[in-house]
Amino acid sequence: GGNAAVVATAALARSKRRRGKAKPMPEDQAVYPAKDLCSRCGFCNTSLVGRVQEACAFLGDGMARLDQLEERVHGRQRNLEDEMELYFGVTVEDGVVPLQVLPEQRPAQRAWTGLVTSMACALLAAGRVDAVLCVASAAESPKKRLEPRPILARTVEEVLKCGGVKPMLSPNLLPLEELWQVRGEDIKRLLFIGVGCQVQALRSVEEDLGLDELYVLGTNCVDNPRDSEALQRFLRSASETPETAVGFEFMQDNRIHVKHADGRYEQIPVFALKEPENCTGVIAKSCYACFDYVNALTDLTVGYMAAPWQGGRMTEHQQYCVVRNQKGQQMLDLLAEKLDVGQASSLVPNGWSLPRSQLVPSVLSPELDLAFGRRRRREPPPRWLAELLSDVVTALGPRGVEFAKGSIDRAALRNLVCLEVDLLRQRAGPGRELEEILPRHAKVIRARYHELLQEMLEKYQG
Ligand code: FAD
Ligand code: SF4
Ligand code: SF4
């Protein structure tokens, strides 16, 4: 009604005032405030750039602000005594849900079963939001299909075209500028889709976005390639035909599944990457300073790594979501009839497996070699042996929730070593102490692996 319109216009006016006169940085800006650690999240390409110190996940106390932001967004911080919340962040009761989009309902273009895309379409179709901020492809050619172009989608058709991961840094906050400059009067309620570092920047200035309603839907995220060149370098190492790759994922069978434009799948044991040393520098530096794998500030996060392993193709495989608050629950409820929801108990694997604390050390060292560009002393094993190793680790190793926790441990520990040894002191500048930039959950993980960390620090400090 008229009253709502007055309120909305007031929100927009206030947002304009708070943004002030700061000039957005051009997209081809060479150096951003967070320098090497910048994840090119797009924030600095908006007129909110003046507030970069408080919003950027890599400046000042950076990701340590997740703790306070959790409280602001969800009403409380995660309960570190609860093993699920320690790893997956704030959830509503029974909020970690294994699920997939029903086969006949799956969008054609998708990463897994298209849960994110379907949820976004449902919100738009139900009139809950006026637009969805999501990531389109830069162009249709196979190579450009993997390059991100964040957009404000106004129709279901536009959202459908954004299915699938564009595996590299993406300036997801950039379209906000277009929203304010051109579409402010039409878009008052927005669904933002993004990864942790983008969502942190967004949440930090949520009050000043000039919106009446904001929904935030996200995915897990780790180890994102820096740019197109980096992605191609990785694909050359993983695939026989990198030029036709349209998606890839590290799967619970310890293989990289590469999806090709002609529908073909390659499955490469993680132990069989060609010339892995060529992959040094592929992962963006920001991702070596990231402690928000599970995207803690969303209303609902989607991922695959905690889902019970079923084998087969990723586009047919179960996913899971973490419902963090009421808005997240609303989003899930809206999609209910298109979903096959599994038993929460299936997330916890039954049967014996190696505890993850025994596997983490053996994956940490090769990862750190990669991070620091150290050459392997040994040649990679022959393919048959690499296949066998993947099979053995899959058969004995942790599954479901334990696999996910192992992945989170691995990324957190690697990043702790990287920051301590090199990145932070050398590149992020003096005055940033590791202690001050760690969210609480990272400190708990650090304490759990104290001895391993000391060993790794000694090895890589030299
Ligand atoms: P879809 O329906 O295909 O929708 C994908 C959505 O992702 C689209 O809406 C699009 O807007 C958005 N998107 C695409 N590219 C980007 C980008 N570069 N930045 C921000 N948003 C983007 N899950 C895990 O469980 N473990 C992992 O280790 C893991 N690593 C990931 C790494 C990256 C870089 C990304 C982007 C995602 C990662 N995910 C991970 C999430 C997982 O790959 C799927 O995105 C998730 O399971 C959703 O699948 P879907 O079929 O529901 O998504
Ligand atoms: Fe700016 Fe985002 Fe880069 Fe931080 S990460 S410097 S907010 S563009
Ligand atoms: Fe951002 Fe972290 Fe993902 Fe890197 S791993 S793109 S820093 S959320």
Short mmCIF file of N, CA, C and O in Angstrom, two decimals, residues 221-345:
data_model
loop_
_atom_site.label_atom_id
_atom_site.label_comp_id
_atom_site.label_asym_id
_atom_site.label_seq_id
_atom_site.Cartn_x
_atom_site.Cartn_y
_atom_site.Cartn_z
N CYS A 221 31.86 -22.89 0.29
CA CYS A 221 32.88 -22.45 -0.68
C CYS A 221 34.27 -22.61 -0.09
O CYS A 221 34.51 -22.25 1.06
N VAL A 222 35.16 -23.10 -0.92
CA VAL A 222 36.56 -23.28 -0.50
C VAL A 222 37.45 -23.24 -1.75
O VAL A 222 36.97 -23.53 -2.85
N ASP A 223 38.67 -22.80 -1.60
CA ASP A 223 39.68 -22.99 -2.65
C ASP A 223 39.23 -22.53 -4.03
O ASP A 223 39.36 -23.26 -5.02
N ASN A 224 38.74 -21.35 -4.13
CA ASN A 224 38.24 -20.84 -5.40
C ASN A 224 39.40 -20.39 -6.31
O ASN A 224 40.28 -19.68 -5.84
N PRO A 225 39.42 -20.83 -7.58
CA PRO A 225 40.45 -20.32 -8.48
C PRO A 225 40.38 -18.79 -8.61
O PRO A 225 39.30 -18.21 -8.56
N ARG A 226 41.54 -18.20 -8.78
CA ARG A 226 41.66 -16.74 -8.76
C ARG A 226 40.96 -16.09 -9.94
O ARG A 226 40.26 -15.11 -9.83
N ASP A 227 41.19 -16.67 -11.12
CA ASP A 227 40.61 -16.07 -12.34
C ASP A 227 40.58 -17.13 -13.43
O ASP A 227 40.88 -18.31 -13.19
N SER A 228 40.26 -16.70 -14.63
CA SER A 228 40.10 -17.63 -15.72
C SER A 228 41.40 -18.36 -16.07
O SER A 228 41.41 -19.57 -16.32
N GLU A 229 42.49 -17.62 -16.06
CA GLU A 229 43.79 -18.25 -16.36
C GLU A 229 44.10 -19.34 -15.34
O GLU A 229 44.53 -20.44 -15.70
N ALA A 230 43.85 -19.04 -14.08
CA ALA A 230 44.12 -20.01 -13.00
C ALA A 230 43.23 -21.24 -13.18
O ALA A 230 43.69 -22.38 -13.05
N LEU A 231 41.97 -21.02 -13.49
CA LEU A 231 41.06 -22.15 -13.68
C LEU A 231 41.53 -23.04 -14.82
O LEU A 231 41.56 -24.27 -14.71
N GLN A 232 41.92 -22.44 -15.94
CA GLN A 232 42.38 -23.23 -17.09
C GLN A 232 43.63 -24.03 -16.72
O GLN A 232 43.80 -25.17 -17.16
N ARG A 233 44.50 -23.43 -15.92
CA ARG A 233 45.72 -24.12 -15.49
C ARG A 233 45.34 -25.36 -14.67
O ARG A 233 45.90 -26.44 -14.86
N PHE A 234 44.38 -25.21 -13.78
CA PHE A 234 43.94 -26.35 -12.98
C PHE A 234 43.32 -27.43 -13.89
O PHE A 234 43.62 -28.62 -13.76
N LEU A 235 42.46 -27.00 -14.82
CA LEU A 235 41.78 -27.98 -15.67
C LEU A 235 42.78 -28.75 -16.54
O LEU A 235 42.60 -29.94 -16.79
N ARG A 236 43.85 -28.09 -16.96
CA ARG A 236 44.87 -28.80 -17.75
C ARG A 236 45.53 -29.89 -16.91
O ARG A 236 45.95 -30.91 -17.43
N SER A 237 45.60 -29.65 -15.61
CA SER A 237 46.21 -30.63 -14.73
C SER A 237 45.26 -31.79 -14.44
O SER A 237 45.69 -32.91 -14.18
N ALA A 238 43.95 -31.52 -14.50
CA ALA A 238 42.97 -32.52 -14.09
C ALA A 238 42.34 -33.27 -15.25
O ALA A 238 41.90 -34.40 -15.10
N SER A 239 42.29 -32.65 -16.43
CA SER A 239 41.46 -33.22 -17.51
C SER A 239 42.26 -33.46 -18.79
O SER A 239 43.22 -32.76 -19.08
N GLU A 240 41.82 -34.49 -19.55
CA GLU A 240 42.43 -34.75 -20.86
C GLU A 240 41.94 -33.73 -21.89
O GLU A 240 42.62 -33.44 -22.86
N THR A 241 40.71 -33.22 -21.68
CA THR A 241 40.16 -32.25 -22.63
C THR A 241 39.63 -31.02 -21.88
O THR A 241 38.42 -30.79 -21.81
N PRO A 242 40.56 -30.25 -21.33
CA PRO A 242 40.13 -29.11 -20.48
C PRO A 242 39.26 -28.11 -21.23
O PRO A 242 38.44 -27.44 -20.62
N GLU A 243 39.40 -28.06 -22.56
CA GLU A 243 38.68 -27.02 -23.31
C GLU A 243 37.16 -27.23 -23.33
O GLU A 243 36.42 -26.29 -23.59
N THR A 244 36.71 -28.47 -23.04
CA THR A 244 35.26 -28.68 -23.07
C THR A 244 34.64 -28.79 -21.67
O THR A 244 33.45 -29.05 -21.54
N ALA A 245 35.45 -28.59 -20.63
CA ALA A 245 34.94 -28.73 -19.25
C ALA A 245 33.92 -27.64 -18.96
O ALA A 245 34.13 -26.47 -19.28
N VAL A 246 32.79 -28.03 -18.36
CA VAL A 246 31.78 -27.04 -17.98
C VAL A 246 31.49 -27.07 -16.47
O VAL A 246 30.64 -26.33 -15.99
N GLY A 247 32.21 -27.92 -15.75
CA GLY A 247 32.02 -27.95 -14.31
C GLY A 247 32.90 -29.04 -13.72
O GLY A 247 33.31 -29.96 -14.43
N PHE A 248 33.22 -28.89 -12.44
CA PHE A 248 33.97 -29.96 -11.78
C PHE A 248 33.71 -29.88 -10.30
O PHE A 248 33.25 -28.86 -9.80
N GLU A 249 33.98 -30.96 -9.61
CA GLU A 249 33.75 -30.97 -8.17
C GLU A 249 34.67 -32.01 -7.54
O GLU A 249 34.94 -33.05 -8.14
N PHE A 250 35.16 -31.71 -6.33
CA PHE A 250 35.90 -32.69 -5.55
C PHE A 250 34.86 -33.54 -4.81
O PHE A 250 34.11 -33.02 -4.01
N MET A 251 34.84 -34.83 -5.09
CA MET A 251 33.76 -35.65 -4.57
C MET A 251 34.22 -36.54 -3.42
O MET A 251 35.41 -36.74 -3.21
N GLN A 252 33.24 -37.11 -2.75
CA GLN A 252 33.54 -37.96 -1.58
C GLN A 252 34.24 -39.26 -1.96
O GLN A 252 34.68 -40.00 -1.08
N ASP A 253 34.32 -39.59 -3.25
CA ASP A 253 35.08 -40.78 -3.63
C ASP A 253 36.55 -40.43 -3.89
O ASP A 253 37.28 -41.18 -4.52
N ASN A 254 36.93 -39.25 -3.38
CA ASN A 254 38.32 -38.80 -3.51
C ASN A 254 38.77 -38.71 -4.96
O ASN A 254 39.90 -39.02 -5.31
N ARG A 255 37.82 -38.31 -5.79
CA ARG A 255 38.12 -38.06 -7.20
C ARG A 255 37.57 -36.70 -7.60
O ARG A 255 36.60 -36.21 -7.00
N ILE A 256 38.19 -36.12 -8.60
CA ILE A 256 37.65 -34.90 -9.18
C ILE A 256 36.79 -35.31 -10.35
O ILE A 256 37.27 -35.99 -11.28
N HIS A 257 35.52 -34.97 -10.31
CA HIS A 257 34.62 -35.29 -11.42
C HIS A 257 34.54 -34.06 -12.32
O HIS A 257 34.13 -32.99 -11.88
N VAL A 258 34.95 -34.23 -13.56
CA VAL A 258 34.89 -33.11 -14.49
C VAL A 258 33.76 -33.37 -15.48
O VAL A 258 33.72 -34.41 -16.15
N LYS A 259 32.84 -32.41 -15.55
CA LYS A 259 31.68 -32.53 -16.43
C LYS A 259 31.99 -31.79 -17.73
O LYS A 259 32.53 -30.69 -17.70
N HIS A 260 31.67 -32.43 -18.87
CA HIS A 260 32.00 -31.80 -20.15
C HIS A 260 30.75 -31.36 -20.92
O HIS A 260 29.64 -31.87 -20.69
N ALA A 261 30.96 -30.45 -21.86
CA ALA A 261 29.84 -29.86 -22.62
C ALA A 261 29.03 -30.95 -23.35
O ALA A 261 27.82 -30.82 -23.53
N ASP A 262 29.70 -32.05 -23.77
CA ASP A 262 28.99 -33.10 -24.51
C ASP A 262 28.34 -34.13 -23.57
O ASP A 262 27.91 -35.20 -24.02
N GLY A 263 28.31 -33.85 -22.27
CA GLY A 263 27.64 -34.74 -21.33
C GLY A 263 28.56 -35.79 -20.74
O GLY A 263 28.17 -36.56 -19.86
N ARG A 264 29.79 -35.86 -21.22
CA ARG A 264 30.77 -36.81 -20.74
C ARG A 264 31.26 -36.43 -19.34
O ARG A 264 31.30 -35.25 -19.00
N TYR A 265 31.65 -37.43 -18.54
CA TYR A 265 32.25 -37.17 -17.22
C TYR A 265 33.62 -37.81 -17.16
O TYR A 265 33.79 -38.95 -17.58
N GLU A 266 34.59 -37.09 -16.63
CA GLU A 266 35.87 -37.70 -16.29
C GLU A 266 35.95 -37.80 -14.78
O GLU A 266 35.47 -36.91 -14.08
N GLN A 267 36.55 -38.88 -14.29
CA GLN A 267 36.73 -39.04 -12.84
C GLN A 267 38.18 -39.29 -12.56
O GLN A 267 38.70 -40.35 -12.84
N ILE A 268 38.84 -38.28 -12.01
CA ILE A 268 40.28 -38.35 -11.82
C ILE A 268 40.61 -38.49 -10.34
O ILE A 268 40.22 -37.63 -9.54
N PRO A 269 41.31 -39.58 -9.96
CA PRO A 269 41.70 -39.71 -8.55
C PRO A 269 42.52 -38.49 -8.13
O PRO A 269 43.35 -38.00 -8.91
N VAL A 270 42.25 -37.99 -6.92
CA VAL A 270 42.98 -36.80 -6.49
C VAL A 270 44.49 -37.04 -6.44
O VAL A 270 45.28 -36.10 -6.48
N PHE A 271 44.87 -38.32 -6.39
CA PHE A 271 46.30 -38.64 -6.34
C PHE A 271 46.93 -38.67 -7.73
O PHE A 271 48.10 -38.92 -7.89
N ALA A 272 46.13 -38.42 -8.77
CA ALA A 272 46.63 -38.59 -10.14
C ALA A 272 46.66 -37.28 -10.93
O ALA A 272 46.72 -37.30 -12.15
N LEU A 273 46.64 -36.14 -10.25
CA LEU A 273 46.72 -34.87 -10.98
C LEU A 273 48.04 -34.82 -11.75
O LEU A 273 49.09 -35.17 -11.22
N LYS A 274 47.96 -34.35 -13.00
CA LYS A 274 49.20 -34.20 -13.78
C LYS A 274 49.95 -32.96 -13.28
O LYS A 274 49.34 -31.92 -13.11
N GLU A 275 51.23 -33.08 -13.09
CA GLU A 275 52.08 -31.96 -12.67
C GLU A 275 51.40 -31.03 -11.69
O GLU A 275 51.15 -29.86 -11.98
N PRO A 276 51.10 -31.55 -10.50
CA PRO A 276 50.36 -30.73 -9.54
C PRO A 276 51.08 -29.42 -9.20
O PRO A 276 50.44 -28.44 -8.83
N GLU A 277 52.41 -29.42 -9.36
CA GLU A 277 53.13 -28.18 -9.01
C GLU A 277 52.71 -27.01 -9.89
O GLU A 277 52.84 -25.86 -9.51
N ASN A 278 52.16 -27.34 -11.08
CA ASN A 278 51.65 -26.26 -11.93
C ASN A 278 50.42 -25.58 -11.34
O ASN A 278 49.97 -24.56 -11.84
N CYS A 279 49.88 -26.21 -10.32
CA CYS A 279 48.66 -25.65 -9.72
C CYS A 279 48.94 -24.65 -8.61
O CYS A 279 48.02 -24.06 -8.05
N THR A 280 50.22 -24.45 -8.27
CA THR A 280 50.52 -23.43 -7.27
C THR A 280 50.07 -22.07 -7.80
O THR A 280 50.33 -21.74 -8.94
N GLY A 281 49.36 -21.34 -6.95
CA GLY A 281 48.88 -20.02 -7.39
C GLY A 281 47.52 -20.07 -8.07
O GLY A 281 46.97 -19.03 -8.44
N VAL A 282 46.96 -21.27 -8.24
CA VAL A 282 45.62 -21.37 -8.85
C VAL A 282 44.57 -20.83 -7.88
O VAL A 282 43.72 -20.01 -8.24
N ILE A 283 44.66 -21.28 -6.63
CA ILE A 283 43.67 -20.85 -5.63
C ILE A 283 43.97 -19.41 -5.24
O ILE A 283 45.12 -19.03 -5.00
N ALA A 284 42.91 -18.60 -5.18
CA ALA A 284 43.09 -17.19 -4.82
C ALA A 284 43.66 -17.06 -3.41
O ALA A 284 43.35 -17.87 -2.54
N LYS A 285 44.46 -16.04 -3.19
CA LYS A 285 45.09 -15.85 -1.86
C LYS A 285 44.03 -15.65 -0.79
O LYS A 285 44.21 -16.07 0.35
N SER A 286 42.94 -15.00 -1.16
CA SER A 286 41.86 -14.78 -0.19
C SER A 286 41.43 -16.11 0.43
O SER A 286 41.13 -16.18 1.62
N CYS A 287 41.41 -17.14 -0.38
CA CYS A 287 40.87 -18.43 0.08
C CYS A 287 41.83 -19.13 1.03
O CYS A 287 41.44 -20.06 1.73
N TYR A 288 43.09 -18.67 1.07
CA TYR A 288 44.04 -19.15 2.08
C TYR A 288 43.88 -18.36 3.39
O TYR A 288 44.59 -18.60 4.35
N ALA A 289 43.00 -17.36 3.38
CA ALA A 289 42.80 -16.56 4.58
C ALA A 289 41.34 -16.63 5.02
O ALA A 289 40.86 -15.79 5.76
N CYS A 290 40.65 -17.67 4.53
CA CYS A 290 39.20 -17.75 4.73
C CYS A 290 38.86 -18.79 5.79
O CYS A 290 39.38 -19.90 5.77
N PHE A 291 37.97 -18.43 6.70
CA PHE A 291 37.51 -19.38 7.72
C PHE A 291 35.99 -19.47 7.72
O PHE A 291 35.37 -19.67 8.75
N ASP A 292 35.40 -19.31 6.56
CA ASP A 292 33.93 -19.39 6.50
C ASP A 292 33.48 -20.31 5.37
O ASP A 292 32.69 -19.94 4.51
N TYR A 293 34.00 -21.53 5.39
CA TYR A 293 33.67 -22.56 4.41
C TYR A 293 32.14 -22.71 4.27
O TYR A 293 31.61 -22.84 3.18
N VAL A 294 31.44 -22.69 5.44
CA VAL A 294 30.01 -23.03 5.44
C VAL A 294 29.09 -21.82 5.32
O VAL A 294 27.88 -21.94 5.46
N ASN A 295 29.67 -20.65 5.06
CA ASN A 295 28.85 -19.48 4.76
C ASN A 295 27.88 -19.19 5.91
O ASN A 295 26.66 -19.24 5.77
N ALA A 296 28.47 -18.83 7.04
CA ALA A 296 27.74 -18.79 8.32
C ALA A 296 26.66 -17.72 8.40
O ALA A 296 25.80 -17.79 9.27
N LEU A 297 26.70 -16.72 7.53
CA LEU A 297 25.77 -15.60 7.69
C LEU A 297 24.59 -15.65 6.72
O LEU A 297 23.83 -14.68 6.59
N THR A 298 24.40 -16.76 6.04
CA THR A 298 23.23 -16.89 5.16
C THR A 298 22.00 -17.17 6.02
O THR A 298 22.09 -17.46 7.21
N ASP A 299 20.83 -17.11 5.39
CA ASP A 299 19.63 -17.67 6.02
C ASP A 299 19.62 -19.18 5.81
O ASP A 299 19.12 -19.92 6.64
N LEU A 300 20.16 -19.61 4.69
CA LEU A 300 20.21 -21.04 4.38
C LEU A 300 21.42 -21.31 3.48
O LEU A 300 21.64 -20.60 2.50
N THR A 301 22.21 -22.30 3.86
CA THR A 301 23.39 -22.67 3.05
C THR A 301 23.17 -24.05 2.42
O THR A 301 22.67 -24.96 3.08
N VAL A 302 23.56 -24.17 1.16
CA VAL A 302 23.46 -25.44 0.43
C VAL A 302 24.85 -25.99 0.15
O VAL A 302 25.78 -25.24 -0.14
N GLY A 303 24.99 -27.29 0.25
CA GLY A 303 26.27 -27.91 -0.08
C GLY A 303 26.08 -29.38 -0.42
O GLY A 303 24.94 -29.86 -0.53
N TYR A 304 27.18 -30.09 -0.58
CA TYR A 304 27.09 -31.52 -0.87
C TYR A 304 27.93 -32.35 0.09
O TYR A 304 27.72 -33.53 0.26
N MET A 305 28.93 -31.71 0.73
CA MET A 305 29.96 -32.52 1.37
C MET A 305 29.50 -33.30 2.60
O MET A 305 30.16 -34.25 2.98
N ALA A 306 28.37 -32.94 3.21
CA ALA A 306 27.89 -33.71 4.36
C ALA A 306 26.82 -34.73 3.97
O ALA A 306 26.36 -35.50 4.80
N ALA A 307 26.43 -34.73 2.70
CA ALA A 307 25.38 -35.65 2.26
C ALA A 307 25.92 -37.07 2.21
O ALA A 307 27.10 -37.28 1.92
N PRO A 308 25.08 -38.05 2.52
CA PRO A 308 25.55 -39.44 2.44
C PRO A 308 26.00 -39.76 1.01
O PRO A 308 25.29 -39.43 0.06
N TRP A 309 27.16 -40.36 0.88
CA TRP A 309 27.73 -40.63 -0.45
C TRP A 309 26.94 -41.73 -1.15
O TRP A 309 26.71 -42.80 -0.61
N GLN A 310 26.49 -41.44 -2.37
CA GLN A 310 25.70 -42.40 -3.13
C GLN A 310 26.38 -42.87 -4.40
O GLN A 310 25.85 -43.71 -5.11
N GLY A 311 27.53 -42.27 -4.72
CA GLY A 311 28.18 -42.60 -5.99
C GLY A 311 27.47 -41.93 -7.15
O GLY A 311 26.51 -41.17 -6.96
N GLY A 312 27.94 -42.20 -8.36
CA GLY A 312 27.26 -41.67 -9.54
C GLY A 312 27.59 -40.22 -9.83
O GLY A 312 28.63 -39.71 -9.40
N ARG A 313 26.71 -39.58 -10.57
CA ARG A 313 26.96 -38.22 -11.05
C ARG A 313 26.51 -37.17 -10.06
O ARG A 313 25.52 -37.34 -9.38
N MET A 314 27.24 -36.05 -10.07
CA MET A 314 26.88 -35.00 -9.11
C MET A 314 25.50 -34.42 -9.41
O MET A 314 24.78 -34.03 -8.50
N THR A 315 25.12 -34.39 -10.68
CA THR A 315 23.82 -33.79 -11.03
C THR A 315 22.64 -34.66 -10.60
O THR A 315 21.48 -34.24 -10.73
N GLU A 316 22.93 -35.89 -10.13
CA GLU A 316 21.86 -36.77 -9.65
C GLU A 316 22.03 -37.05 -8.15
O GLU A 316 21.30 -37.88 -7.60
N HIS A 317 23.01 -36.45 -7.54
CA HIS A 317 23.40 -36.86 -6.18
C HIS A 317 22.76 -35.99 -5.11
O HIS A 317 22.58 -34.79 -5.28
N GLN A 318 22.45 -36.63 -4.00
CA GLN A 318 21.87 -35.90 -2.87
C GLN A 318 22.75 -34.73 -2.42
O GLN A 318 23.96 -34.79 -2.50
N GLN A 319 22.11 -33.69 -1.93
CA GLN A 319 22.79 -32.54 -1.35
C GLN A 319 22.33 -32.42 0.11
O GLN A 319 21.64 -33.30 0.62
N TYR A 320 22.66 -31.33 0.75
CA TYR A 320 22.10 -31.06 2.08
C TYR A 320 22.02 -29.55 2.23
O TYR A 320 22.66 -28.80 1.49
N CYS A 321 21.20 -29.13 3.18
CA CYS A 321 21.18 -27.70 3.46
C CYS A 321 21.24 -27.47 4.96
O CYS A 321 20.94 -28.37 5.76
N VAL A 322 21.67 -26.27 5.33
CA VAL A 322 21.71 -25.86 6.73
C VAL A 322 20.76 -24.68 6.87
O VAL A 322 20.98 -23.61 6.29
N VAL A 323 19.67 -24.92 7.60
CA VAL A 323 18.69 -23.85 7.83
C VAL A 323 19.12 -23.09 9.07
O VAL A 323 19.24 -23.66 10.15
N ARG A 324 19.39 -21.79 8.90
CA ARG A 324 19.97 -21.03 10.02
C ARG A 324 18.95 -20.22 10.81
O ARG A 324 19.19 -19.86 11.95
N ASN A 325 17.86 -19.86 10.20
CA ASN A 325 16.89 -18.99 10.88
C ASN A 325 15.53 -19.12 10.19
O ASN A 325 15.35 -19.95 9.28
N GLN A 326 14.60 -18.29 10.61
CA GLN A 326 13.22 -18.38 10.11
C GLN A 326 13.11 -18.14 8.61
O GLN A 326 12.33 -18.81 7.93
N LYS A 327 13.89 -17.19 8.13
CA LYS A 327 13.82 -16.94 6.68
C LYS A 327 14.31 -18.14 5.91
O LYS A 327 13.77 -18.49 4.86
N GLY A 328 15.33 -18.79 6.44
CA GLY A 328 15.83 -20.00 5.81
C GLY A 328 14.75 -21.07 5.79
O GLY A 328 14.55 -21.77 4.79
N GLN A 329 14.04 -21.18 6.91
CA GLN A 329 12.96 -22.16 7.00
C GLN A 329 11.85 -21.85 5.99
O GLN A 329 11.32 -22.74 5.32
N GLN A 330 11.54 -20.56 5.85
CA GLN A 330 10.53 -20.16 4.85
C GLN A 330 10.93 -20.59 3.45
O GLN A 330 10.13 -21.08 2.67
N MET A 331 12.19 -20.38 3.14
CA MET A 331 12.67 -20.73 1.80
C MET A 331 12.53 -22.23 1.55
O MET A 331 12.11 -22.66 0.49
N LEU A 332 12.90 -23.01 2.57
CA LEU A 332 12.82 -24.46 2.43
C LEU A 332 11.35 -24.90 2.28
O LEU A 332 11.02 -25.71 1.41
N ASP A 333 10.47 -24.32 3.10
CA ASP A 333 9.06 -24.69 3.06
C ASP A 333 8.44 -24.38 1.70
O ASP A 333 7.60 -25.13 1.19
N LEU A 334 8.87 -23.28 1.13
CA LEU A 334 8.31 -22.84 -0.15
C LEU A 334 8.58 -23.86 -1.26
O LEU A 334 7.83 -23.99 -2.22
N LEU A 335 9.67 -24.60 -1.11
CA LEU A 335 10.08 -25.52 -2.17
C LEU A 335 9.64 -26.96 -1.88
O LEU A 335 9.82 -27.85 -2.71
N ALA A 336 8.98 -27.15 -0.72
CA ALA A 336 8.75 -28.50 -0.19
C ALA A 336 8.27 -29.51 -1.23
O ALA A 336 8.80 -30.62 -1.32
N GLU A 337 7.30 -29.13 -2.04
CA GLU A 337 6.71 -30.16 -2.92
C GLU A 337 7.62 -30.58 -4.08
O GLU A 337 7.34 -31.55 -4.77
N LYS A 338 8.71 -29.85 -4.28
CA LYS A 338 9.64 -30.25 -5.34
C LYS A 338 10.84 -31.03 -4.80
O LYS A 338 11.79 -31.29 -5.52
N LEU A 339 10.78 -31.36 -3.51
CA LEU A 339 11.96 -31.95 -2.87
C LEU A 339 11.76 -33.38 -2.43
O LEU A 339 10.66 -33.78 -2.06
N ASP A 340 12.85 -34.13 -2.47
CA ASP A 340 12.91 -35.43 -1.83
C ASP A 340 13.80 -35.22 -0.60
O ASP A 340 15.02 -35.06 -0.74
N VAL A 341 13.18 -35.17 0.57
CA VAL A 341 13.93 -34.89 1.80
C VAL A 341 14.29 -36.20 2.49
O VAL A 341 13.42 -37.05 2.69
N GLY A 342 15.56 -36.35 2.82
CA GLY A 342 16.02 -37.59 3.45
C GLY A 342 15.94 -37.52 4.97
O GLY A 342 15.54 -36.51 5.54
N GLN A 343 16.31 -38.61 5.62
CA GLN A 343 16.34 -38.67 7.08
C GLN A 343 17.60 -37.97 7.59
O GLN A 343 18.70 -38.24 7.10
N ALA A 344 17.43 -37.11 8.59
CA ALA A 344 18.60 -36.43 9.16
C ALA A 344 19.62 -37.44 9.65
O ALA A 344 20.83 -37.22 9.57
N SER A 345 19.12 -38.60 10.13
CA SER A 345 20.04 -39.60 10.68
C SER A 345 20.98 -40.15 9.60
O SER A 345 22.06 -40.64 9.90
#
